[in-house]
Amino acid sequence: MLQQLEDLYKNALDEIGAITEKEALQAWETKYIGRKGKVTLLVRAVGQLPREERAEFGKRANAVKDELTAAYTRREELIRQRELAKSLEEGEIDVTLPGRPIPVGGLHPANQTLREIYAIWADMGFQVFRTREVEDDETNFELLNIPQHHPARDLWDTFHTTTPGVILRTHTSPGQIHAMRHFAPGPIRVILPGMCFRYEQISARKEIQFNQVEGLAVGTHIRLSDLKGTITAFAHRMFGADRKVRFRGSYFPFTEPSLEVDVECILCNGKGCSVCKGTGWLEIAGCGMVHPTVLRNGGYDPATHSGFAFGMGPERITMLKHGITDIRYFWGNDLRFLEQF
Ligand code: DAH
């Protein structure tokens, strides 16, 4: 039996020396030193030996088993090392490759334009004044000289809440009332940026939500020429110092007189293209002198005070600057659009 053990030992060592694969090593372990392995079974058979041979055999058997177990552990480590070296060589892991970039967000294109607008108006002394998006009908319409049933209400399709008289603001103009009541009787130079909501059938040019930037200046000697000069200065900073700017007569219930502002088309430089529909001009804002009724509603005496106001759409300005053809991209949450800015 001792000879049998020595033979097994020799065979096992010979075999393991040739093993290069994990699976073959596993099979070797099962064959020799596993629970039903040949060496294991032989060690268990010690009881069949004559008593006087048992001690010697047992000692040798344990030594053989220990050595084979050690040989197994060494081989296992060797195979692991070889596999690692091989996979490095084959390029499965290339530790010299640069890491994967972590995706970073960016400012929404509308916010980029808003910030540009804020900076320009800030340089002219206008501070940002924020007011509520959920408004009452009175401030959104009545106090701006748009009474119930007035046809001018048709200009603003409105989202109503379940609370009567509480609506989503259809424009930033109600902010004029809040600002006047906050600053009266002192002078005002503010811009009122923020989201507006209209219950409109949406199309490439219309959305149910969009930003506006309202502006308001109130003081004792403010004239139409101040409005024109200030808006022109803004348009030159925003669209280029050489851009022509023109004012057209218009109508808004809360201004008198009312005007609309056009700049020379920034895409075709006034020659006429599809964006300006061949006119050479792009409309960028509505504006006017604050209506005496609105001044009074804000707490100012129109006999001593006057003011101008304007309203512009940053998404529309962004569309003009980048040649974006559909306003619905802005709030469509599509990264393919947003990542371009
Ligand atoms: N509130 C107007 C709108 O939503 C825009 C506007 C026009 C604002 C003239 C003004 C203004 O302050 O003077 O269409």
mmCIF file of C-alpha atoms and ligand atoms in Angstrom:
data_model
loop_
_atom_site.group_PDB
_atom_site.id
_atom_site.type_symbol
_atom_site.label_atom_id
_atom_site.label_comp_id
_atom_site.label_asym_id
_atom_site.label_seq_id
_atom_site.Cartn_x
_atom_site.Cartn_y
_atom_site.Cartn_z
ATOM 1 C CA MET A 1 0.000 0.000 0.000
ATOM 2 C CA LEU A 2 2.891 2.312 0.699
ATOM 3 C CA GLN A 3 4.178 1.678 -2.808
ATOM 4 C CA GLN A 4 0.703 2.418 -4.171
ATOM 5 C CA LEU A 5 0.797 5.735 -2.335
ATOM 6 C CA GLU A 6 4.236 6.628 -3.704
ATOM 7 C CA ASP A 7 3.079 5.829 -7.242
ATOM 8 C CA LEU A 8 -0.009 7.982 -6.857
ATOM 9 C CA TYR A 9 2.134 10.781 -5.473
ATOM 10 C CA LYS A 10 4.519 10.628 -8.421
ATOM 11 C CA ASN A 11 1.724 10.466 -10.999
ATOM 12 C CA ALA A 12 -0.118 13.340 -9.367
ATOM 13 C CA LEU A 13 2.995 15.552 -9.430
ATOM 14 C CA ASP A 14 3.734 14.649 -13.051
ATOM 15 C CA GLU A 15 0.208 15.453 -14.110
ATOM 16 C CA ILE A 16 -0.112 18.737 -12.275
ATOM 17 C CA GLY A 17 3.130 19.991 -13.826
ATOM 18 C CA ALA A 18 1.485 19.916 -17.236
ATOM 19 C CA ILE A 19 -1.756 21.634 -16.244
ATOM 20 C CA THR A 20 -2.366 25.140 -17.617
ATOM 21 C CA GLU A 21 -6.143 25.475 -17.350
ATOM 22 C CA LYS A 22 -8.413 26.063 -14.381
ATOM 23 C CA GLU A 23 -10.793 23.281 -15.412
ATOM 24 C CA ALA A 24 -7.999 20.712 -15.729
ATOM 25 C CA LEU A 25 -6.697 21.731 -12.304
ATOM 26 C CA GLN A 26 -10.144 21.242 -10.835
ATOM 27 C CA ALA A 27 -10.355 17.771 -12.385
ATOM 28 C CA TRP A 28 -6.923 16.935 -10.955
ATOM 29 C CA GLU A 29 -8.063 17.985 -7.499
ATOM 30 C CA THR A 30 -11.159 15.770 -7.705
ATOM 31 C CA LYS A 31 -9.087 12.872 -8.978
ATOM 32 C CA TYR A 32 -6.431 12.925 -6.219
ATOM 33 C CA ILE A 33 -7.220 14.971 -3.154
ATOM 34 C CA GLY A 34 -10.977 15.636 -3.384
ATOM 35 C CA ARG A 35 -13.439 13.930 -1.046
ATOM 36 C CA LYS A 36 -13.419 10.804 -3.202
ATOM 37 C CA GLY A 37 -9.927 11.312 -4.605
ATOM 38 C CA LYS A 38 -7.497 8.418 -4.898
ATOM 39 C CA VAL A 39 -5.121 9.716 -2.248
ATOM 40 C CA THR A 40 -7.958 10.515 0.105
ATOM 41 C CA LEU A 41 -9.436 7.042 -0.219
ATOM 42 C CA LEU A 42 -6.043 5.433 0.285
ATOM 43 C CA VAL A 43 -5.466 7.445 3.456
ATOM 44 C CA ARG A 44 -8.835 6.292 4.744
ATOM 45 C CA ALA A 45 -7.913 2.694 4.050
ATOM 46 C CA VAL A 46 -5.207 2.833 6.695
ATOM 47 C CA GLY A 47 -7.370 0.637 8.938
ATOM 48 C CA GLN A 48 -6.861 -2.332 6.605
ATOM 49 C CA LEU A 49 -3.094 -2.392 7.296
ATOM 50 C CA PRO A 50 -1.528 -4.587 9.960
ATOM 51 C CA ARG A 51 -1.317 -2.596 13.172
ATOM 52 C CA GLU A 52 2.508 -2.184 13.141
ATOM 53 C CA GLU A 53 2.532 -0.646 9.631
ATOM 54 C CA ARG A 54 -0.201 1.855 10.321
ATOM 55 C CA ALA A 55 1.863 4.597 11.995
ATOM 56 C CA GLU A 56 4.474 4.772 9.266
ATOM 57 C CA PHE A 57 1.889 4.703 6.516
ATOM 58 C CA GLY A 58 -0.305 7.312 8.211
ATOM 59 C CA LYS A 59 2.610 9.700 8.612
ATOM 60 C CA ARG A 60 3.689 9.338 5.001
ATOM 61 C CA ALA A 61 0.093 9.582 3.739
ATOM 62 C CA ASN A 62 -0.459 12.854 5.593
ATOM 63 C CA ALA A 63 2.776 14.290 4.248
ATOM 64 C CA VAL A 64 1.793 13.321 0.698
ATOM 65 C CA LYS A 65 -1.626 14.865 1.069
ATOM 66 C CA ASP A 66 -0.143 18.097 2.456
ATOM 67 C CA GLU A 67 2.349 18.336 -0.372
ATOM 68 C CA LEU A 68 -0.246 17.685 -3.034
ATOM 69 C CA THR A 69 -2.504 20.340 -1.489
ATOM 70 C CA ALA A 70 0.407 22.806 -1.519
ATOM 71 C CA ALA A 71 1.161 21.879 -5.137
ATOM 72 C CA TYR A 72 -2.476 22.540 -5.971
ATOM 73 C CA THR A 73 -2.386 26.022 -4.358
ATOM 74 C CA ARG A 74 0.851 26.919 -6.183
ATOM 75 C CA ARG A 75 -0.511 25.801 -9.526
ATOM 76 C CA GLU A 76 -3.741 27.688 -8.959
ATOM 77 C CA GLU A 77 -1.804 30.917 -8.336
ATOM 78 C CA LEU A 78 0.383 30.284 -11.377
ATOM 79 C CA ILE A 79 -2.656 29.843 -13.632
ATOM 80 C CA ARG A 80 -4.200 33.034 -12.240
ATOM 81 C CA GLN A 81 -1.027 35.002 -12.949
ATOM 82 C CA ARG A 82 -0.797 33.605 -16.458
ATOM 83 C CA GLU A 83 -4.400 34.487 -17.219
ATOM 84 C CA LEU A 84 -3.900 38.036 -15.991
ATOM 85 C CA ALA A 85 -0.738 38.473 -18.048
ATOM 86 C CA LYS A 86 -2.506 37.049 -21.078
ATOM 87 C CA SER A 87 -5.531 39.318 -20.771
ATOM 88 C CA LEU A 88 -3.290 42.366 -20.337
ATOM 89 C CA GLU A 89 -1.350 41.359 -23.406
ATOM 90 C CA GLU A 90 -4.486 40.812 -25.447
ATOM 91 C CA GLY A 91 -5.637 44.265 -24.433
ATOM 92 C CA GLU A 92 -8.816 43.250 -22.616
ATOM 93 C CA ILE A 93 -7.780 45.738 -19.970
ATOM 94 C CA ASP A 94 -5.611 48.582 -21.151
ATOM 95 C CA VAL A 95 -4.631 50.479 -18.063
ATOM 96 C CA THR A 96 -3.128 53.278 -20.159
ATOM 97 C CA LEU A 97 -6.483 54.216 -21.727
ATOM 98 C CA PRO A 98 -7.971 57.510 -20.520
ATOM 99 C CA GLY A 99 -10.950 57.127 -18.185
ATOM 100 C CA ARG A 100 -14.540 57.415 -19.375
ATOM 101 C CA PRO A 101 -15.626 61.041 -19.287
ATOM 102 C CA ILE A 102 -18.252 61.846 -16.662
ATOM 103 C CA PRO A 103 -21.200 63.508 -18.422
ATOM 104 C CA VAL A 104 -21.518 67.142 -17.434
ATOM 105 C CA GLY A 105 -24.681 69.183 -17.824
ATOM 106 C CA GLY A 106 -24.863 72.619 -19.357
ATOM 107 C CA LEU A 107 -27.065 75.644 -19.201
ATOM 108 C CA HIS A 108 -30.336 75.369 -21.086
ATOM 109 C CA PRO A 109 -30.189 77.526 -24.244
ATOM 110 C CA ALA A 110 -33.054 79.681 -22.955
ATOM 111 C CA ASN A 111 -31.132 80.265 -19.721
ATOM 112 C CA GLN A 112 -28.010 81.200 -21.651
ATOM 113 C CA THR A 113 -29.985 83.878 -23.480
ATOM 114 C CA LEU A 114 -31.657 84.999 -20.240
ATOM 115 C CA ARG A 115 -28.255 85.504 -18.626
ATOM 116 C CA GLU A 116 -27.054 87.538 -21.588
ATOM 117 C CA ILE A 117 -30.191 89.673 -21.315
ATOM 118 C CA TYR A 118 -29.757 90.122 -17.535
ATOM 119 C CA ALA A 119 -26.151 91.239 -17.997
ATOM 120 C CA ILE A 120 -27.032 93.874 -20.581
ATOM 121 C CA TRP A 121 -29.894 95.333 -18.555
ATOM 122 C CA ALA A 122 -27.815 95.188 -15.365
ATOM 123 C CA ASP A 123 -25.197 97.376 -17.049
ATOM 124 C CA MET A 124 -27.974 99.906 -17.677
ATOM 125 C CA GLY A 125 -29.071 99.841 -14.043
ATOM 126 C CA PHE A 126 -32.018 97.448 -14.257
ATOM 127 C CA GLN A 127 -32.304 94.903 -11.442
ATOM 128 C CA VAL A 128 -34.080 91.543 -11.635
ATOM 129 C CA PHE A 129 -37.422 91.534 -9.829
ATOM 130 C CA ARG A 130 -39.238 88.209 -9.679
ATOM 131 C CA THR A 131 -42.948 87.777 -9.187
ATOM 132 C CA ARG A 132 -45.380 84.877 -9.018
ATOM 133 C CA GLU A 133 -46.275 82.498 -11.845
ATOM 134 C CA VAL A 134 -49.690 81.705 -10.365
ATOM 135 C CA GLU A 135 -51.499 85.029 -10.588
ATOM 136 C CA ASP A 136 -54.913 86.421 -9.949
ATOM 137 C CA ASP A 137 -57.082 87.524 -12.813
ATOM 138 C CA GLU A 138 -57.128 91.049 -11.413
ATOM 139 C CA THR A 139 -53.366 91.577 -11.631
ATOM 140 C CA ASN A 140 -52.887 89.664 -14.877
ATOM 141 C CA PHE A 141 -55.685 91.570 -16.631
ATOM 142 C CA GLU A 142 -57.853 94.112 -14.792
ATOM 143 C CA LEU A 143 -55.084 96.267 -13.314
ATOM 144 C CA LEU A 144 -53.330 96.231 -16.676
ATOM 145 C CA ASN A 145 -56.323 97.903 -18.226
ATOM 146 C CA ILE A 146 -57.826 94.707 -19.642
ATOM 147 C CA PRO A 147 -61.328 94.459 -18.117
ATOM 148 C CA GLN A 148 -63.544 91.356 -18.218
ATOM 149 C CA HIS A 149 -65.082 90.802 -21.650
ATOM 150 C CA HIS A 150 -62.636 93.242 -23.259
ATOM 151 C CA PRO A 151 -61.740 91.878 -26.695
ATOM 152 C CA ALA A 152 -58.051 92.351 -25.883
ATOM 153 C CA ARG A 153 -58.347 89.297 -23.627
ATOM 154 C CA ASP A 154 -58.488 87.216 -26.770
ATOM 155 C CA LEU A 155 -54.757 87.887 -27.167
ATOM 156 C CA TRP A 156 -54.090 85.684 -24.125
ATOM 157 C CA ASP A 157 -55.716 82.249 -23.993
ATOM 158 C CA THR A 158 -55.660 81.504 -20.328
ATOM 159 C CA PHE A 159 -55.127 78.523 -18.027
ATOM 160 C CA HIS A 160 -57.646 78.773 -15.202
ATOM 161 C CA THR A 161 -57.299 76.907 -11.904
ATOM 162 C CA THR A 162 -60.187 75.357 -9.998
ATOM 163 C CA THR A 163 -60.109 78.407 -7.711
ATOM 164 C CA PRO A 164 -62.118 81.168 -9.387
ATOM 165 C CA GLY A 165 -59.963 84.175 -10.288
ATOM 166 C CA VAL A 166 -56.671 82.270 -9.912
ATOM 167 C CA ILE A 167 -54.846 81.659 -13.174
ATOM 168 C CA LEU A 168 -51.386 80.925 -14.554
ATOM 169 C CA ARG A 169 -49.933 84.230 -15.682
ATOM 170 C CA THR A 170 -50.217 84.673 -19.419
ATOM 171 C CA HIS A 171 -47.402 87.237 -19.558
ATOM 172 C CA THR A 172 -44.893 88.860 -17.200
ATOM 173 C CA SER A 173 -46.726 92.205 -17.369
ATOM 174 C CA PRO A 174 -48.594 91.679 -14.050
ATOM 175 C CA GLY A 175 -45.115 91.924 -12.517
ATOM 176 C CA GLN A 176 -45.300 95.634 -13.369
ATOM 177 C CA ILE A 177 -48.095 96.049 -10.837
ATOM 178 C CA HIS A 178 -46.169 94.111 -8.154
ATOM 179 C CA ALA A 179 -43.007 96.126 -8.810
ATOM 180 C CA MET A 180 -44.827 99.477 -8.723
ATOM 181 C CA ARG A 181 -46.596 98.625 -5.488
ATOM 182 C CA HIS A 182 -43.249 97.550 -4.039
ATOM 183 C CA PHE A 183 -41.270 100.663 -5.049
ATOM 184 C CA ALA A 184 -43.937 103.439 -5.074
ATOM 185 C CA PRO A 185 -43.498 106.363 -4.907
ATOM 186 C CA GLY A 186 -39.777 105.927 -5.729
ATOM 187 C CA PRO A 187 -38.109 105.459 -9.113
ATOM 188 C CA ILE A 188 -38.069 102.010 -10.749
ATOM 189 C CA ARG A 189 -35.698 100.254 -13.097
ATOM 190 C CA VAL A 190 -36.396 96.539 -13.155
ATOM 191 C CA ILE A 191 -36.596 93.572 -15.449
ATOM 192 C CA LEU A 192 -39.128 90.856 -14.652
ATOM 193 C CA PRO A 193 -38.053 87.526 -16.139
ATOM 194 C CA GLY A 194 -39.944 84.260 -15.872
ATOM 195 C CA MET A 195 -42.261 81.586 -17.174
ATOM 196 C CA CYS A 196 -45.601 82.430 -18.751
ATOM 197 C CA PHE A 197 -48.366 80.054 -19.750
ATOM 198 C CA ARG A 198 -50.938 80.174 -22.504
ATOM 199 C CA TYR A 199 -53.623 77.681 -23.361
ATOM 200 C CA GLU A 200 -52.805 77.722 -27.031
ATOM 201 C CA GLN A 201 -52.830 75.249 -29.798
ATOM 202 C CA ILE A 202 -49.124 74.630 -29.977
ATOM 203 C CA SER A 203 -47.272 74.934 -33.238
ATOM 204 C CA ALA A 204 -43.708 75.526 -34.405
ATOM 205 C CA ARG A 205 -44.004 79.109 -33.196
ATOM 206 C CA LYS A 206 -46.120 78.630 -30.073
ATOM 207 C CA GLU A 207 -45.717 76.738 -26.806
ATOM 208 C CA ILE A 208 -47.972 76.476 -23.775
ATOM 209 C CA GLN A 209 -45.065 77.647 -21.610
ATOM 210 C CA PHE A 210 -42.266 80.062 -22.397
ATOM 211 C CA ASN A 211 -40.115 82.736 -20.789
ATOM 212 C CA GLN A 212 -40.623 86.439 -21.074
ATOM 213 C CA VAL A 213 -38.477 89.312 -19.917
ATOM 214 C CA GLU A 214 -40.541 92.306 -18.990
ATOM 215 C CA GLY A 215 -38.884 95.656 -18.363
ATOM 216 C CA LEU A 216 -40.177 98.646 -16.431
ATOM 217 C CA ALA A 217 -38.792 102.105 -15.785
ATOM 218 C CA VAL A 218 -40.813 104.641 -13.795
ATOM 219 C CA GLY A 219 -39.701 108.117 -12.810
ATOM 220 C CA THR A 220 -40.534 111.799 -13.052
ATOM 221 C CA HIS A 221 -39.070 112.663 -16.469
ATOM 222 C CA ILE A 222 -39.274 109.511 -18.561
ATOM 223 C CA ARG A 223 -40.196 110.076 -22.193
ATOM 224 C CA LEU A 224 -40.696 108.042 -25.347
ATOM 225 C CA SER A 225 -37.189 109.035 -26.494
ATOM 226 C CA ASP A 226 -35.786 107.332 -23.353
ATOM 227 C CA LEU A 227 -37.638 104.163 -24.285
ATOM 228 C CA LYS A 228 -36.321 104.234 -27.832
ATOM 229 C CA GLY A 229 -32.753 105.012 -26.798
ATOM 230 C CA THR A 230 -32.666 102.344 -24.096
ATOM 231 C CA ILE A 231 -34.169 99.596 -26.257
ATOM 232 C CA THR A 232 -31.847 100.527 -29.131
ATOM 233 C CA ALA A 233 -28.831 100.303 -26.797
ATOM 234 C CA PHE A 234 -30.031 96.864 -25.705
ATOM 235 C CA ALA A 235 -30.529 95.663 -29.290
ATOM 236 C CA HIS A 236 -27.050 96.841 -30.253
ATOM 237 C CA ARG A 237 -25.472 94.939 -27.346
ATOM 238 C CA MET A 238 -27.557 91.823 -28.035
ATOM 239 C CA PHE A 239 -27.470 91.653 -31.827
ATOM 240 C CA GLY A 240 -24.436 93.747 -32.856
ATOM 241 C CA ALA A 241 -23.525 97.432 -32.758
ATOM 242 C CA ASP A 242 -24.284 98.026 -36.437
ATOM 243 C CA ARG A 243 -27.755 96.467 -36.448
ATOM 244 C CA LYS A 244 -30.523 98.757 -37.590
ATOM 245 C CA VAL A 245 -33.431 99.025 -35.156
ATOM 246 C CA ARG A 246 -36.911 100.254 -36.007
ATOM 247 C CA PHE A 247 -40.075 101.008 -34.032
ATOM 248 C CA ARG A 248 -43.570 100.444 -35.395
ATOM 249 C CA GLY A 249 -46.801 101.694 -33.932
ATOM 250 C CA SER A 250 -48.859 98.929 -32.254
ATOM 251 C CA TYR A 251 -51.482 98.331 -29.607
ATOM 252 C CA PHE A 252 -51.312 96.988 -26.059
ATOM 253 C CA PRO A 253 -53.951 97.849 -23.450
ATOM 254 C CA PHE A 254 -51.339 98.705 -20.796
ATOM 255 C CA THR A 255 -49.213 101.132 -22.822
ATOM 256 C CA GLU A 256 -49.977 104.370 -24.638
ATOM 257 C CA PRO A 257 -48.517 104.853 -27.130
ATOM 258 C CA SER A 258 -47.559 101.252 -27.909
ATOM 259 C CA LEU A 259 -44.756 100.144 -30.206
ATOM 260 C CA GLU A 260 -43.177 97.046 -31.612
ATOM 261 C CA VAL A 261 -39.421 96.735 -32.024
ATOM 262 C CA ASP A 262 -37.724 95.159 -35.011
ATOM 263 C CA VAL A 263 -34.020 94.577 -35.617
ATOM 264 C CA GLU A 264 -32.444 94.101 -38.999
ATOM 265 C CA CYS A 265 -32.444 90.359 -39.703
ATOM 266 C CA ILE A 266 -29.318 88.858 -38.138
ATOM 267 C CA LEU A 267 -29.261 85.944 -40.577
ATOM 268 C CA CYS A 268 -29.451 87.807 -43.905
ATOM 269 C CA ASN A 269 -28.391 91.279 -42.717
ATOM 270 C CA GLY A 270 -31.613 92.808 -43.975
ATOM 271 C CA LYS A 271 -31.584 91.335 -47.473
ATOM 272 C CA GLY A 272 -34.583 89.121 -46.852
ATOM 273 C CA CYS A 273 -34.580 85.383 -46.080
ATOM 274 C CA SER A 274 -36.924 82.625 -44.933
ATOM 275 C CA VAL A 275 -36.465 83.462 -41.231
ATOM 276 C CA CYS A 276 -37.485 87.118 -41.677
ATOM 277 C CA LYS A 277 -39.963 86.048 -44.361
ATOM 278 C CA GLY A 278 -38.349 88.267 -46.928
ATOM 279 C CA THR A 279 -38.880 91.474 -44.937
ATOM 280 C CA GLY A 280 -35.314 91.912 -43.693
ATOM 281 C CA TRP A 281 -36.636 92.610 -40.176
ATOM 282 C CA LEU A 282 -37.146 90.503 -37.040
ATOM 283 C CA GLU A 283 -39.607 91.439 -34.347
ATOM 284 C CA ILE A 284 -37.973 91.239 -30.906
ATOM 285 C CA ALA A 285 -40.230 93.050 -28.416
ATOM 286 C CA GLY A 286 -43.408 94.935 -27.640
ATOM 287 C CA CYS A 287 -43.104 98.162 -25.681
ATOM 288 C CA GLY A 288 -44.642 101.515 -24.905
ATOM 289 C CA MET A 289 -45.215 104.262 -22.360
ATOM 290 C CA VAL A 290 -46.981 102.899 -19.271
ATOM 291 C CA HIS A 291 -50.691 103.718 -19.526
ATOM 292 C CA PRO A 292 -51.865 106.344 -16.958
ATOM 293 C CA THR A 293 -54.443 103.894 -15.593
ATOM 294 C CA VAL A 294 -51.740 101.276 -15.002
ATOM 295 C CA LEU A 295 -49.505 103.853 -13.276
ATOM 296 C CA ARG A 296 -52.396 104.791 -11.029
ATOM 297 C CA ASN A 297 -53.116 101.105 -10.265
ATOM 298 C CA GLY A 298 -49.475 100.727 -9.258
ATOM 299 C CA GLY A 299 -49.650 103.674 -6.855
ATOM 300 C CA TYR A 300 -48.148 106.468 -8.982
ATOM 301 C CA ASP A 301 -49.723 109.764 -9.978
ATOM 302 C CA PRO A 302 -49.629 110.023 -13.782
ATOM 303 C CA ALA A 303 -49.568 113.813 -13.462
ATOM 304 C CA THR A 304 -46.090 113.684 -11.937
ATOM 305 C CA HIS A 305 -44.784 110.264 -12.992
ATOM 306 C CA SER A 306 -44.301 108.467 -16.258
ATOM 307 C CA GLY A 307 -42.619 105.298 -17.364
ATOM 308 C CA PHE A 308 -41.885 102.892 -20.134
ATOM 309 C CA ALA A 309 -42.290 99.135 -20.337
ATOM 310 C CA PHE A 310 -41.307 96.381 -22.708
ATOM 311 C CA GLY A 311 -41.701 92.643 -23.091
ATOM 312 C CA MET A 312 -39.532 90.211 -25.019
ATOM 313 C CA GLY A 313 -39.299 86.436 -25.511
ATOM 314 C CA PRO A 314 -35.872 84.903 -24.831
ATOM 315 C CA GLU A 315 -36.746 81.634 -26.595
ATOM 316 C CA ARG A 316 -37.669 83.595 -29.693
ATOM 317 C CA ILE A 317 -34.420 85.539 -29.522
ATOM 318 C CA THR A 318 -32.518 82.247 -29.089
ATOM 319 C CA MET A 319 -34.325 80.861 -32.136
ATOM 320 C CA LEU A 320 -33.289 83.850 -34.201
ATOM 321 C CA LYS A 321 -29.666 83.684 -33.054
ATOM 322 C CA HIS A 322 -29.249 79.951 -33.718
ATOM 323 C CA GLY A 323 -31.657 79.486 -36.611
ATOM 324 C CA ILE A 324 -33.886 77.140 -34.537
ATOM 325 C CA THR A 325 -37.056 76.447 -36.486
ATOM 326 C CA ASP A 326 -39.379 75.016 -33.824
ATOM 327 C CA ILE A 327 -40.007 76.510 -30.365
ATOM 328 C CA ARG A 328 -41.201 73.135 -29.070
ATOM 329 C CA TYR A 329 -37.581 71.920 -28.900
ATOM 330 C CA PHE A 330 -37.010 74.118 -25.843
ATOM 331 C CA TRP A 331 -39.182 72.169 -23.415
ATOM 332 C CA GLY A 332 -39.227 68.835 -25.272
ATOM 333 C CA ASN A 333 -36.405 67.558 -23.010
ATOM 334 C CA ASP A 334 -34.507 66.051 -25.912
ATOM 335 C CA LEU A 335 -30.775 65.828 -25.201
ATOM 336 C CA ARG A 336 -29.997 65.745 -28.933
ATOM 337 C CA PHE A 337 -31.230 69.333 -29.027
ATOM 338 C CA LEU A 338 -29.983 70.513 -25.636
ATOM 339 C CA GLU A 339 -26.446 69.169 -26.067
ATOM 340 C CA GLN A 340 -25.873 71.431 -29.042
ATOM 341 C CA PHE A 341 -25.640 74.504 -26.819
HETATM 342 N N1 DAH B 1 -47.282 91.382 -22.323
HETATM 343 C C1 DAH B 1 -47.159 91.439 -23.761
HETATM 344 C C2 DAH B 1 -47.393 90.048 -24.317
HETATM 345 O O1 DAH B 1 -47.324 89.104 -23.612
HETATM 346 C C3 DAH B 1 -45.787 91.899 -24.155
HETATM 347 C C4 DAH B 1 -45.606 93.356 -23.863
HETATM 348 C C5 DAH B 1 -45.919 94.306 -24.786
HETATM 349 C C6 DAH B 1 -45.102 93.760 -22.628
HETATM 350 C C7 DAH B 1 -45.750 95.645 -24.526
HETATM 351 C C8 DAH B 1 -44.945 95.126 -22.346
HETATM 352 C C9 DAH B 1 -45.269 96.063 -23.348
HETATM 353 O O2 DAH B 1 -44.473 95.574 -21.179
HETATM 354 O O3 DAH B 1 -45.084 97.387 -23.049
HETATM 355 O O4 DAH B 1 -47.657 89.923 -25.477
#
